Amino acid sequence: QPGDGIKYSFLIRARSLDGNRSASSPVKHLSVRKPVAPGFSYLRYASVTENRHISLRVHPDTASPVQGYRIERSENPEGPFNTIGFVLPDEAFQPYTDTGVNVTKKSYHYRITVIDSCGKEVIQSNVAGNILLENPTGTLLRWNSYESWSQGVFAYEVYRITSADSVLAATLGPDETSWEDPEFNPQEGADYLVKAIEAGGNPYGFGEFSLSNRITLDPQFKIQIPNAFMPFRSGKREFKPLMLA
C-alpha cells in the first residue's frame, strides 16, 4: 500500500517482438494521499428490546471514508469478541438489533471495529453491555451496573408493571444495584424492569438510557392440607386443600 505524501511517476513503454524498437507514453506524476483515519467510534448504548433482543446505536466519524463497521459481541467485557454483523456507512446511524441472545439469562458486551477504505481495522469503540435483571431470592431484585458511558450512570429507575398499570416504583443512585419493593402485592404479583439513565456531560452531547430485561414476581400463595377430620361434627363433608394468599 503506498505511503502518504509520496510522489510517483509512471509511463508505459512498448517494445517490438525483435527488441530493436520501443515507444514510450508521456510521463504521468501522482502524489499519494491516504484517506483521513477515523478519529473516533462511539457506541451510544446497549438496551434490551421486547424482552428478547438487544439494540445498539453507533455514533461514527463521518469525516473519514470507511468500508463499514463490524459489530462484535462477547460474554466477557475483556473478550474475546466475535463478529456478529457488519454495518455499511449509510446504515450506521440506524439501530442494530442482535437477535441471537438470551436477555433473561446473560449479560452481553459489544464493541464496534471500524474498517477503513483499504479494508484494515483502524479503531475500536468503547464497550457497552446490557443490564441483566435477576430475582435471586424472595422479592429481591438485583442487576449489574451499566458501564459504558464516559460520565457514568445518573440514576436507576425501577418500574413496577401490573395488570392495572405501570408505575415508577423507585429512583436509585448510580451505585445501587439491588432493591426490594415495599409495596409488592403478594396476591397479585408484578413484573419489573430497570432503566439506567446516563449522567450529563457526554462528550458527543448525547443523553441516553438503557433498559433491562423484564422479570416476573409471581403471586405468593400458601396451600394448607388437612391431616384429620371429624365426620358430621361441623356438617361439612369436604376434604380438600385450602389455598391462602
mmCIF file of C-alpha atoms in Angstrom:
data_model
loop_
_atom_site.group_PDB
_atom_site.id
_atom_site.type_symbol
_atom_site.label_atom_id
_atom_site.label_comp_id
_atom_site.label_asym_id
_atom_site.label_seq_id
_atom_site.Cartn_x
_atom_site.Cartn_y
_atom_site.Cartn_z
ATOM 1 C CA GLN A 1 0.000 0.000 0.000
ATOM 2 C CA PRO A 2 1.570 3.366 -0.975
ATOM 3 C CA GLY A 3 2.690 5.689 1.757
ATOM 4 C CA ASP A 4 1.173 9.091 2.423
ATOM 5 C CA GLY A 5 2.688 12.093 0.607
ATOM 6 C CA ILE A 6 4.959 10.031 -1.708
ATOM 7 C CA LYS A 7 5.213 11.153 -5.346
ATOM 8 C CA TYR A 8 5.190 8.521 -8.106
ATOM 9 C CA SER A 9 5.942 8.830 -11.821
ATOM 10 C CA PHE A 10 4.508 6.425 -14.418
ATOM 11 C CA LEU A 11 4.980 5.686 -18.092
ATOM 12 C CA ILE A 12 4.119 2.855 -20.443
ATOM 13 C CA ARG A 13 6.823 1.510 -22.763
ATOM 14 C CA ALA A 14 6.082 -0.819 -25.703
ATOM 15 C CA ARG A 15 8.795 -2.963 -27.333
ATOM 16 C CA SER A 16 8.782 -4.718 -30.671
ATOM 17 C CA LEU A 17 8.987 -8.500 -30.809
ATOM 18 C CA ASP A 18 12.601 -8.399 -32.007
ATOM 19 C CA GLY A 19 13.513 -5.959 -29.206
ATOM 20 C CA ASN A 20 15.042 -3.418 -31.587
ATOM 21 C CA ARG A 21 12.321 -0.795 -31.349
ATOM 22 C CA SER A 22 10.414 0.803 -28.476
ATOM 23 C CA ALA A 23 7.954 3.609 -27.843
ATOM 24 C CA SER A 24 7.056 5.323 -24.577
ATOM 25 C CA SER A 25 3.997 7.189 -23.361
ATOM 26 C CA PRO A 26 4.200 10.623 -21.733
ATOM 27 C CA VAL A 27 5.249 10.533 -18.068
ATOM 28 C CA LYS A 28 2.454 10.969 -15.565
ATOM 29 C CA HIS A 29 3.066 12.137 -11.986
ATOM 30 C CA LEU A 30 0.968 11.160 -8.976
ATOM 31 C CA SER A 31 1.094 12.283 -5.350
ATOM 32 C CA VAL A 32 -0.490 9.772 -2.960
ATOM 33 C CA ARG A 33 -2.703 10.971 -0.145
ATOM 34 C CA LYS A 34 -4.092 8.472 2.323
ATOM 35 C CA PRO A 35 -7.693 8.999 3.449
ATOM 36 C CA VAL A 36 -8.066 10.646 6.841
ATOM 37 C CA ALA A 37 -8.308 7.965 9.534
ATOM 38 C CA PRO A 38 -11.458 7.998 11.721
ATOM 39 C CA GLY A 39 -10.968 9.969 14.905
ATOM 40 C CA PHE A 40 -13.491 8.015 16.968
ATOM 41 C CA SER A 41 -16.086 5.269 17.040
ATOM 42 C CA TYR A 42 -18.645 5.526 19.827
ATOM 43 C CA LEU A 43 -21.258 3.018 20.984
ATOM 44 C CA ARG A 44 -24.111 5.096 22.417
ATOM 45 C CA TYR A 45 -25.974 2.339 24.265
ATOM 46 C CA ALA A 46 -26.897 -1.334 24.503
ATOM 47 C CA SER A 47 -30.515 -1.799 25.562
ATOM 48 C CA VAL A 48 -32.949 -4.724 25.809
ATOM 49 C CA THR A 49 -35.947 -4.503 23.467
ATOM 50 C CA GLU A 50 -39.148 -6.576 23.531
ATOM 51 C CA ASN A 51 -37.604 -8.607 26.386
ATOM 52 C CA ARG A 52 -35.898 -10.695 23.662
ATOM 53 C CA HIS A 53 -33.314 -8.689 21.734
ATOM 54 C CA ILE A 54 -30.556 -6.146 22.329
ATOM 55 C CA SER A 55 -30.495 -2.863 20.431
ATOM 56 C CA LEU A 56 -27.234 -0.986 19.760
ATOM 57 C CA ARG A 57 -26.635 2.525 18.432
ATOM 58 C CA VAL A 58 -23.357 3.670 16.841
ATOM 59 C CA HIS A 59 -22.065 7.226 16.558
ATOM 60 C CA PRO A 60 -19.477 7.108 13.713
ATOM 61 C CA ASP A 61 -16.925 9.628 12.480
ATOM 62 C CA THR A 62 -18.436 10.562 9.103
ATOM 63 C CA ALA A 63 -15.467 12.764 8.103
ATOM 64 C CA SER A 64 -13.456 9.687 7.111
ATOM 65 C CA PRO A 65 -14.298 7.313 4.231
ATOM 66 C CA VAL A 66 -14.660 3.737 5.501
ATOM 67 C CA GLN A 67 -15.935 0.393 4.232
ATOM 68 C CA GLY A 68 -18.125 -0.107 7.277
ATOM 69 C CA TYR A 69 -18.432 -1.101 10.911
ATOM 70 C CA ARG A 70 -18.009 -4.591 12.330
ATOM 71 C CA ILE A 71 -20.330 -5.472 15.219
ATOM 72 C CA GLU A 72 -18.627 -7.680 17.812
ATOM 73 C CA ARG A 73 -20.019 -9.462 20.886
ATOM 74 C CA SER A 74 -18.581 -11.223 23.928
ATOM 75 C CA GLU A 75 -19.893 -12.651 27.187
ATOM 76 C CA ASN A 76 -16.931 -11.073 28.962
ATOM 77 C CA PRO A 77 -16.089 -7.331 28.889
ATOM 78 C CA GLU A 78 -12.435 -8.222 28.272
ATOM 79 C CA GLY A 79 -13.242 -10.517 25.335
ATOM 80 C CA PRO A 80 -12.645 -12.469 23.252
ATOM 81 C CA PHE A 81 -15.072 -10.748 20.881
ATOM 82 C CA ASN A 82 -16.734 -12.486 17.946
ATOM 83 C CA THR A 83 -18.153 -10.808 14.848
ATOM 84 C CA ILE A 84 -21.963 -10.946 14.685
ATOM 85 C CA GLY A 85 -22.682 -8.424 11.935
ATOM 86 C CA PHE A 86 -21.431 -5.726 9.583
ATOM 87 C CA VAL A 87 -22.952 -2.273 9.044
ATOM 88 C CA LEU A 88 -22.356 -0.208 5.906
ATOM 89 C CA PRO A 89 -21.628 3.533 6.253
ATOM 90 C CA ASP A 90 -25.095 4.619 5.101
ATOM 91 C CA GLU A 91 -26.685 2.297 7.702
ATOM 92 C CA ALA A 92 -24.518 3.352 10.620
ATOM 93 C CA PHE A 93 -26.992 5.812 12.149
ATOM 94 C CA GLN A 94 -29.762 3.224 12.378
ATOM 95 C CA PRO A 95 -30.096 0.987 15.481
ATOM 96 C CA TYR A 96 -28.640 -2.507 15.108
ATOM 97 C CA THR A 97 -30.617 -5.371 16.682
ATOM 98 C CA ASP A 98 -28.915 -8.507 17.971
ATOM 99 C CA THR A 99 -31.462 -11.337 17.944
ATOM 100 C CA GLY A 100 -29.065 -14.163 18.866
ATOM 101 C CA VAL A 101 -29.191 -13.586 22.618
ATOM 102 C CA ASN A 102 -30.999 -14.723 25.760
ATOM 103 C CA VAL A 103 -31.565 -11.492 27.669
ATOM 104 C CA THR A 104 -33.120 -13.198 30.723
ATOM 105 C CA LYS A 105 -30.039 -15.357 31.344
ATOM 106 C CA LYS A 106 -26.919 -13.406 30.354
ATOM 107 C CA SER A 107 -25.318 -10.010 30.049
ATOM 108 C CA TYR A 108 -23.557 -9.438 26.718
ATOM 109 C CA HIS A 109 -20.808 -6.983 25.823
ATOM 110 C CA TYR A 110 -20.409 -5.204 22.474
ATOM 111 C CA ARG A 111 -17.877 -3.111 20.628
ATOM 112 C CA ILE A 112 -17.570 -1.634 17.135
ATOM 113 C CA THR A 113 -14.466 -2.076 14.961
ATOM 114 C CA VAL A 114 -14.089 0.395 12.079
ATOM 115 C CA ILE A 115 -12.842 -0.972 8.741
ATOM 116 C CA ASP A 116 -11.204 1.763 6.656
ATOM 117 C CA SER A 117 -11.382 2.227 2.877
ATOM 118 C CA CYS A 118 -8.382 -0.099 2.438
ATOM 119 C CA GLY A 119 -10.040 -2.914 4.398
ATOM 120 C CA LYS A 120 -7.946 -2.510 7.533
ATOM 121 C CA GLU A 121 -9.054 -2.348 11.183
ATOM 122 C CA VAL A 122 -8.280 1.181 12.320
ATOM 123 C CA ILE A 123 -10.169 1.945 15.532
ATOM 124 C CA GLN A 124 -12.450 0.295 18.101
ATOM 125 C CA SER A 125 -15.276 1.774 20.111
ATOM 126 C CA ASN A 126 -15.974 1.705 23.820
ATOM 127 C CA VAL A 127 -17.534 -1.500 25.192
ATOM 128 C CA ALA A 128 -21.247 -1.457 26.130
ATOM 129 C CA GLY A 129 -23.342 -4.209 27.708
ATOM 130 C CA ASN A 130 -26.990 -4.834 28.532
ATOM 131 C CA ILE A 131 -28.464 -4.788 32.041
ATOM 132 C CA LEU A 132 -29.407 -8.241 33.362
ATOM 133 C CA LEU A 133 -32.161 -8.045 35.978
ATOM 134 C CA GLU A 134 -32.469 -11.059 38.285
ATOM 135 C CA ASN A 135 -34.539 -12.241 41.238
ATOM 136 C CA PRO A 136 -32.051 -14.250 43.340
ATOM 137 C CA THR A 137 -34.362 -14.824 46.307
ATOM 138 C CA GLY A 138 -37.759 -13.814 47.658
ATOM 139 C CA THR A 139 -38.749 -10.386 46.343
ATOM 140 C CA LEU A 140 -35.165 -9.122 45.954
ATOM 141 C CA LEU A 141 -34.294 -7.534 42.597
ATOM 142 C CA ARG A 142 -30.635 -7.348 41.564
ATOM 143 C CA TRP A 143 -28.871 -6.156 38.408
ATOM 144 C CA ASN A 144 -25.388 -5.448 37.056
ATOM 145 C CA SER A 145 -24.037 -1.912 36.741
ATOM 146 C CA TYR A 146 -24.233 -0.256 33.344
ATOM 147 C CA GLU A 147 -20.624 0.667 32.483
ATOM 148 C CA SER A 148 -20.418 2.227 29.040
ATOM 149 C CA TRP A 149 -20.961 5.959 29.392
ATOM 150 C CA SER A 150 -17.971 8.223 29.931
ATOM 151 C CA GLN A 151 -19.663 10.110 32.788
ATOM 152 C CA GLY A 152 -21.331 7.021 34.229
ATOM 153 C CA VAL A 153 -24.923 6.476 35.335
ATOM 154 C CA PHE A 154 -27.013 9.315 36.768
ATOM 155 C CA ALA A 155 -29.707 7.075 38.292
ATOM 156 C CA TYR A 156 -31.540 3.768 38.022
ATOM 157 C CA GLU A 157 -35.310 3.770 37.728
ATOM 158 C CA VAL A 158 -37.277 0.664 38.713
ATOM 159 C CA TYR A 159 -40.701 0.201 37.114
ATOM 160 C CA ARG A 160 -43.481 -1.970 38.521
ATOM 161 C CA ILE A 161 -45.842 -3.398 35.917
ATOM 162 C CA THR A 162 -49.148 -4.978 36.905
ATOM 163 C CA SER A 163 -52.382 -5.826 35.136
ATOM 164 C CA ALA A 164 -53.706 -2.435 36.204
ATOM 165 C CA ASP A 165 -50.861 -0.080 35.291
ATOM 166 C CA SER A 166 -47.136 0.604 35.009
ATOM 167 C CA VAL A 167 -45.552 2.949 37.553
ATOM 168 C CA LEU A 168 -42.139 4.277 38.507
ATOM 169 C CA ALA A 169 -41.636 2.410 41.781
ATOM 170 C CA ALA A 170 -38.189 3.707 42.775
ATOM 171 C CA THR A 171 -35.364 6.018 41.714
ATOM 172 C CA LEU A 172 -31.988 4.832 42.957
ATOM 173 C CA GLY A 173 -28.458 6.202 42.950
ATOM 174 C CA PRO A 174 -25.792 5.136 40.442
ATOM 175 C CA ASP A 175 -24.124 2.773 42.933
ATOM 176 C CA GLU A 176 -27.329 0.962 43.922
ATOM 177 C CA THR A 177 -27.882 -2.311 42.084
ATOM 178 C CA SER A 178 -30.456 -4.099 44.246
ATOM 179 C CA TRP A 179 -33.896 -3.273 45.641
ATOM 180 C CA GLU A 180 -36.952 -4.806 47.277
ATOM 181 C CA ASP A 181 -40.404 -3.393 46.617
ATOM 182 C CA PRO A 182 -42.106 -2.420 49.905
ATOM 183 C CA GLU A 183 -45.429 -2.187 48.059
ATOM 184 C CA PHE A 184 -45.284 -5.599 46.428
ATOM 185 C CA ASN A 185 -48.741 -7.202 46.474
ATOM 186 C CA PRO A 186 -48.253 -10.943 47.109
ATOM 187 C CA GLN A 187 -51.790 -11.713 45.974
ATOM 188 C CA GLU A 188 -51.344 -10.076 42.566
ATOM 189 C CA GLY A 189 -47.621 -10.331 41.756
ATOM 190 C CA ALA A 190 -45.905 -7.916 39.371
ATOM 191 C CA ASP A 191 -43.380 -7.505 36.570
ATOM 192 C CA TYR A 192 -40.319 -5.263 36.928
ATOM 193 C CA LEU A 193 -37.702 -3.676 34.706
ATOM 194 C CA VAL A 194 -34.787 -1.324 35.364
ATOM 195 C CA LYS A 195 -33.835 1.756 33.359
ATOM 196 C CA ALA A 196 -30.317 3.215 33.562
ATOM 197 C CA ILE A 197 -30.113 6.945 32.808
ATOM 198 C CA GLU A 198 -26.869 8.459 31.520
ATOM 199 C CA ALA A 199 -25.181 11.169 33.578
ATOM 200 C CA GLY A 200 -24.697 14.587 31.988
ATOM 201 C CA GLY A 201 -21.524 15.675 30.247
ATOM 202 C CA ASN A 202 -21.398 13.180 27.367
ATOM 203 C CA PRO A 203 -18.556 14.367 25.066
ATOM 204 C CA TYR A 204 -20.775 13.918 21.992
ATOM 205 C CA GLY A 205 -23.784 15.640 23.525
ATOM 206 C CA PHE A 206 -25.957 12.538 23.973
ATOM 207 C CA GLY A 207 -28.219 11.714 26.897
ATOM 208 C CA GLU A 208 -29.126 8.038 26.579
ATOM 209 C CA PHE A 209 -30.794 5.318 28.613
ATOM 210 C CA SER A 210 -30.605 1.526 28.716
ATOM 211 C CA LEU A 211 -33.410 -0.882 29.624
ATOM 212 C CA SER A 212 -33.016 -4.232 31.345
ATOM 213 C CA ASN A 213 -34.939 -7.396 30.690
ATOM 214 C CA ARG A 214 -38.359 -7.725 32.308
ATOM 215 C CA ILE A 215 -38.744 -10.084 35.258
ATOM 216 C CA THR A 216 -41.872 -11.520 36.903
ATOM 217 C CA LEU A 217 -42.509 -11.976 40.612
ATOM 218 C CA ASP A 218 -45.409 -14.425 40.780
ATOM 219 C CA PRO A 219 -48.239 -14.189 43.321
ATOM 220 C CA GLN A 220 -47.346 -15.855 46.605
ATOM 221 C CA PHE A 221 -49.863 -18.407 47.864
ATOM 222 C CA LYS A 222 -49.854 -20.921 50.716
ATOM 223 C CA ILE A 223 -51.594 -24.259 50.421
ATOM 224 C CA GLN A 224 -52.848 -25.934 53.600
ATOM 225 C CA ILE A 225 -53.881 -29.593 53.519
ATOM 226 C CA PRO A 226 -55.862 -31.062 56.443
ATOM 227 C CA ASN A 227 -54.422 -34.155 58.050
ATOM 228 C CA ALA A 228 -57.526 -35.140 60.041
ATOM 229 C CA PHE A 229 -61.279 -34.542 60.144
ATOM 230 C CA MET A 230 -64.322 -35.285 62.279
ATOM 231 C CA PRO A 231 -67.261 -36.568 60.226
ATOM 232 C CA PHE A 232 -70.606 -34.822 60.717
ATOM 233 C CA ARG A 233 -69.221 -32.601 63.518
ATOM 234 C CA SER A 234 -69.492 -29.384 61.503
ATOM 235 C CA GLY A 235 -71.946 -30.578 58.940
ATOM 236 C CA LYS A 236 -69.278 -30.310 56.201
ATOM 237 C CA ARG A 237 -68.199 -33.410 54.377
ATOM 238 C CA GLU A 238 -65.497 -31.942 52.051
ATOM 239 C CA PHE A 239 -61.857 -32.953 52.496
ATOM 240 C CA LYS A 240 -59.679 -30.774 50.205
ATOM 241 C CA PRO A 241 -56.628 -28.411 50.144
ATOM 242 C CA LEU A 242 -57.201 -24.774 51.081
ATOM 243 C CA MET A 243 -55.290 -22.018 49.278
ATOM 244 C CA LEU A 244 -54.475 -18.900 51.276
ATOM 245 C CA ALA A 245 -52.970 -15.653 49.980
#
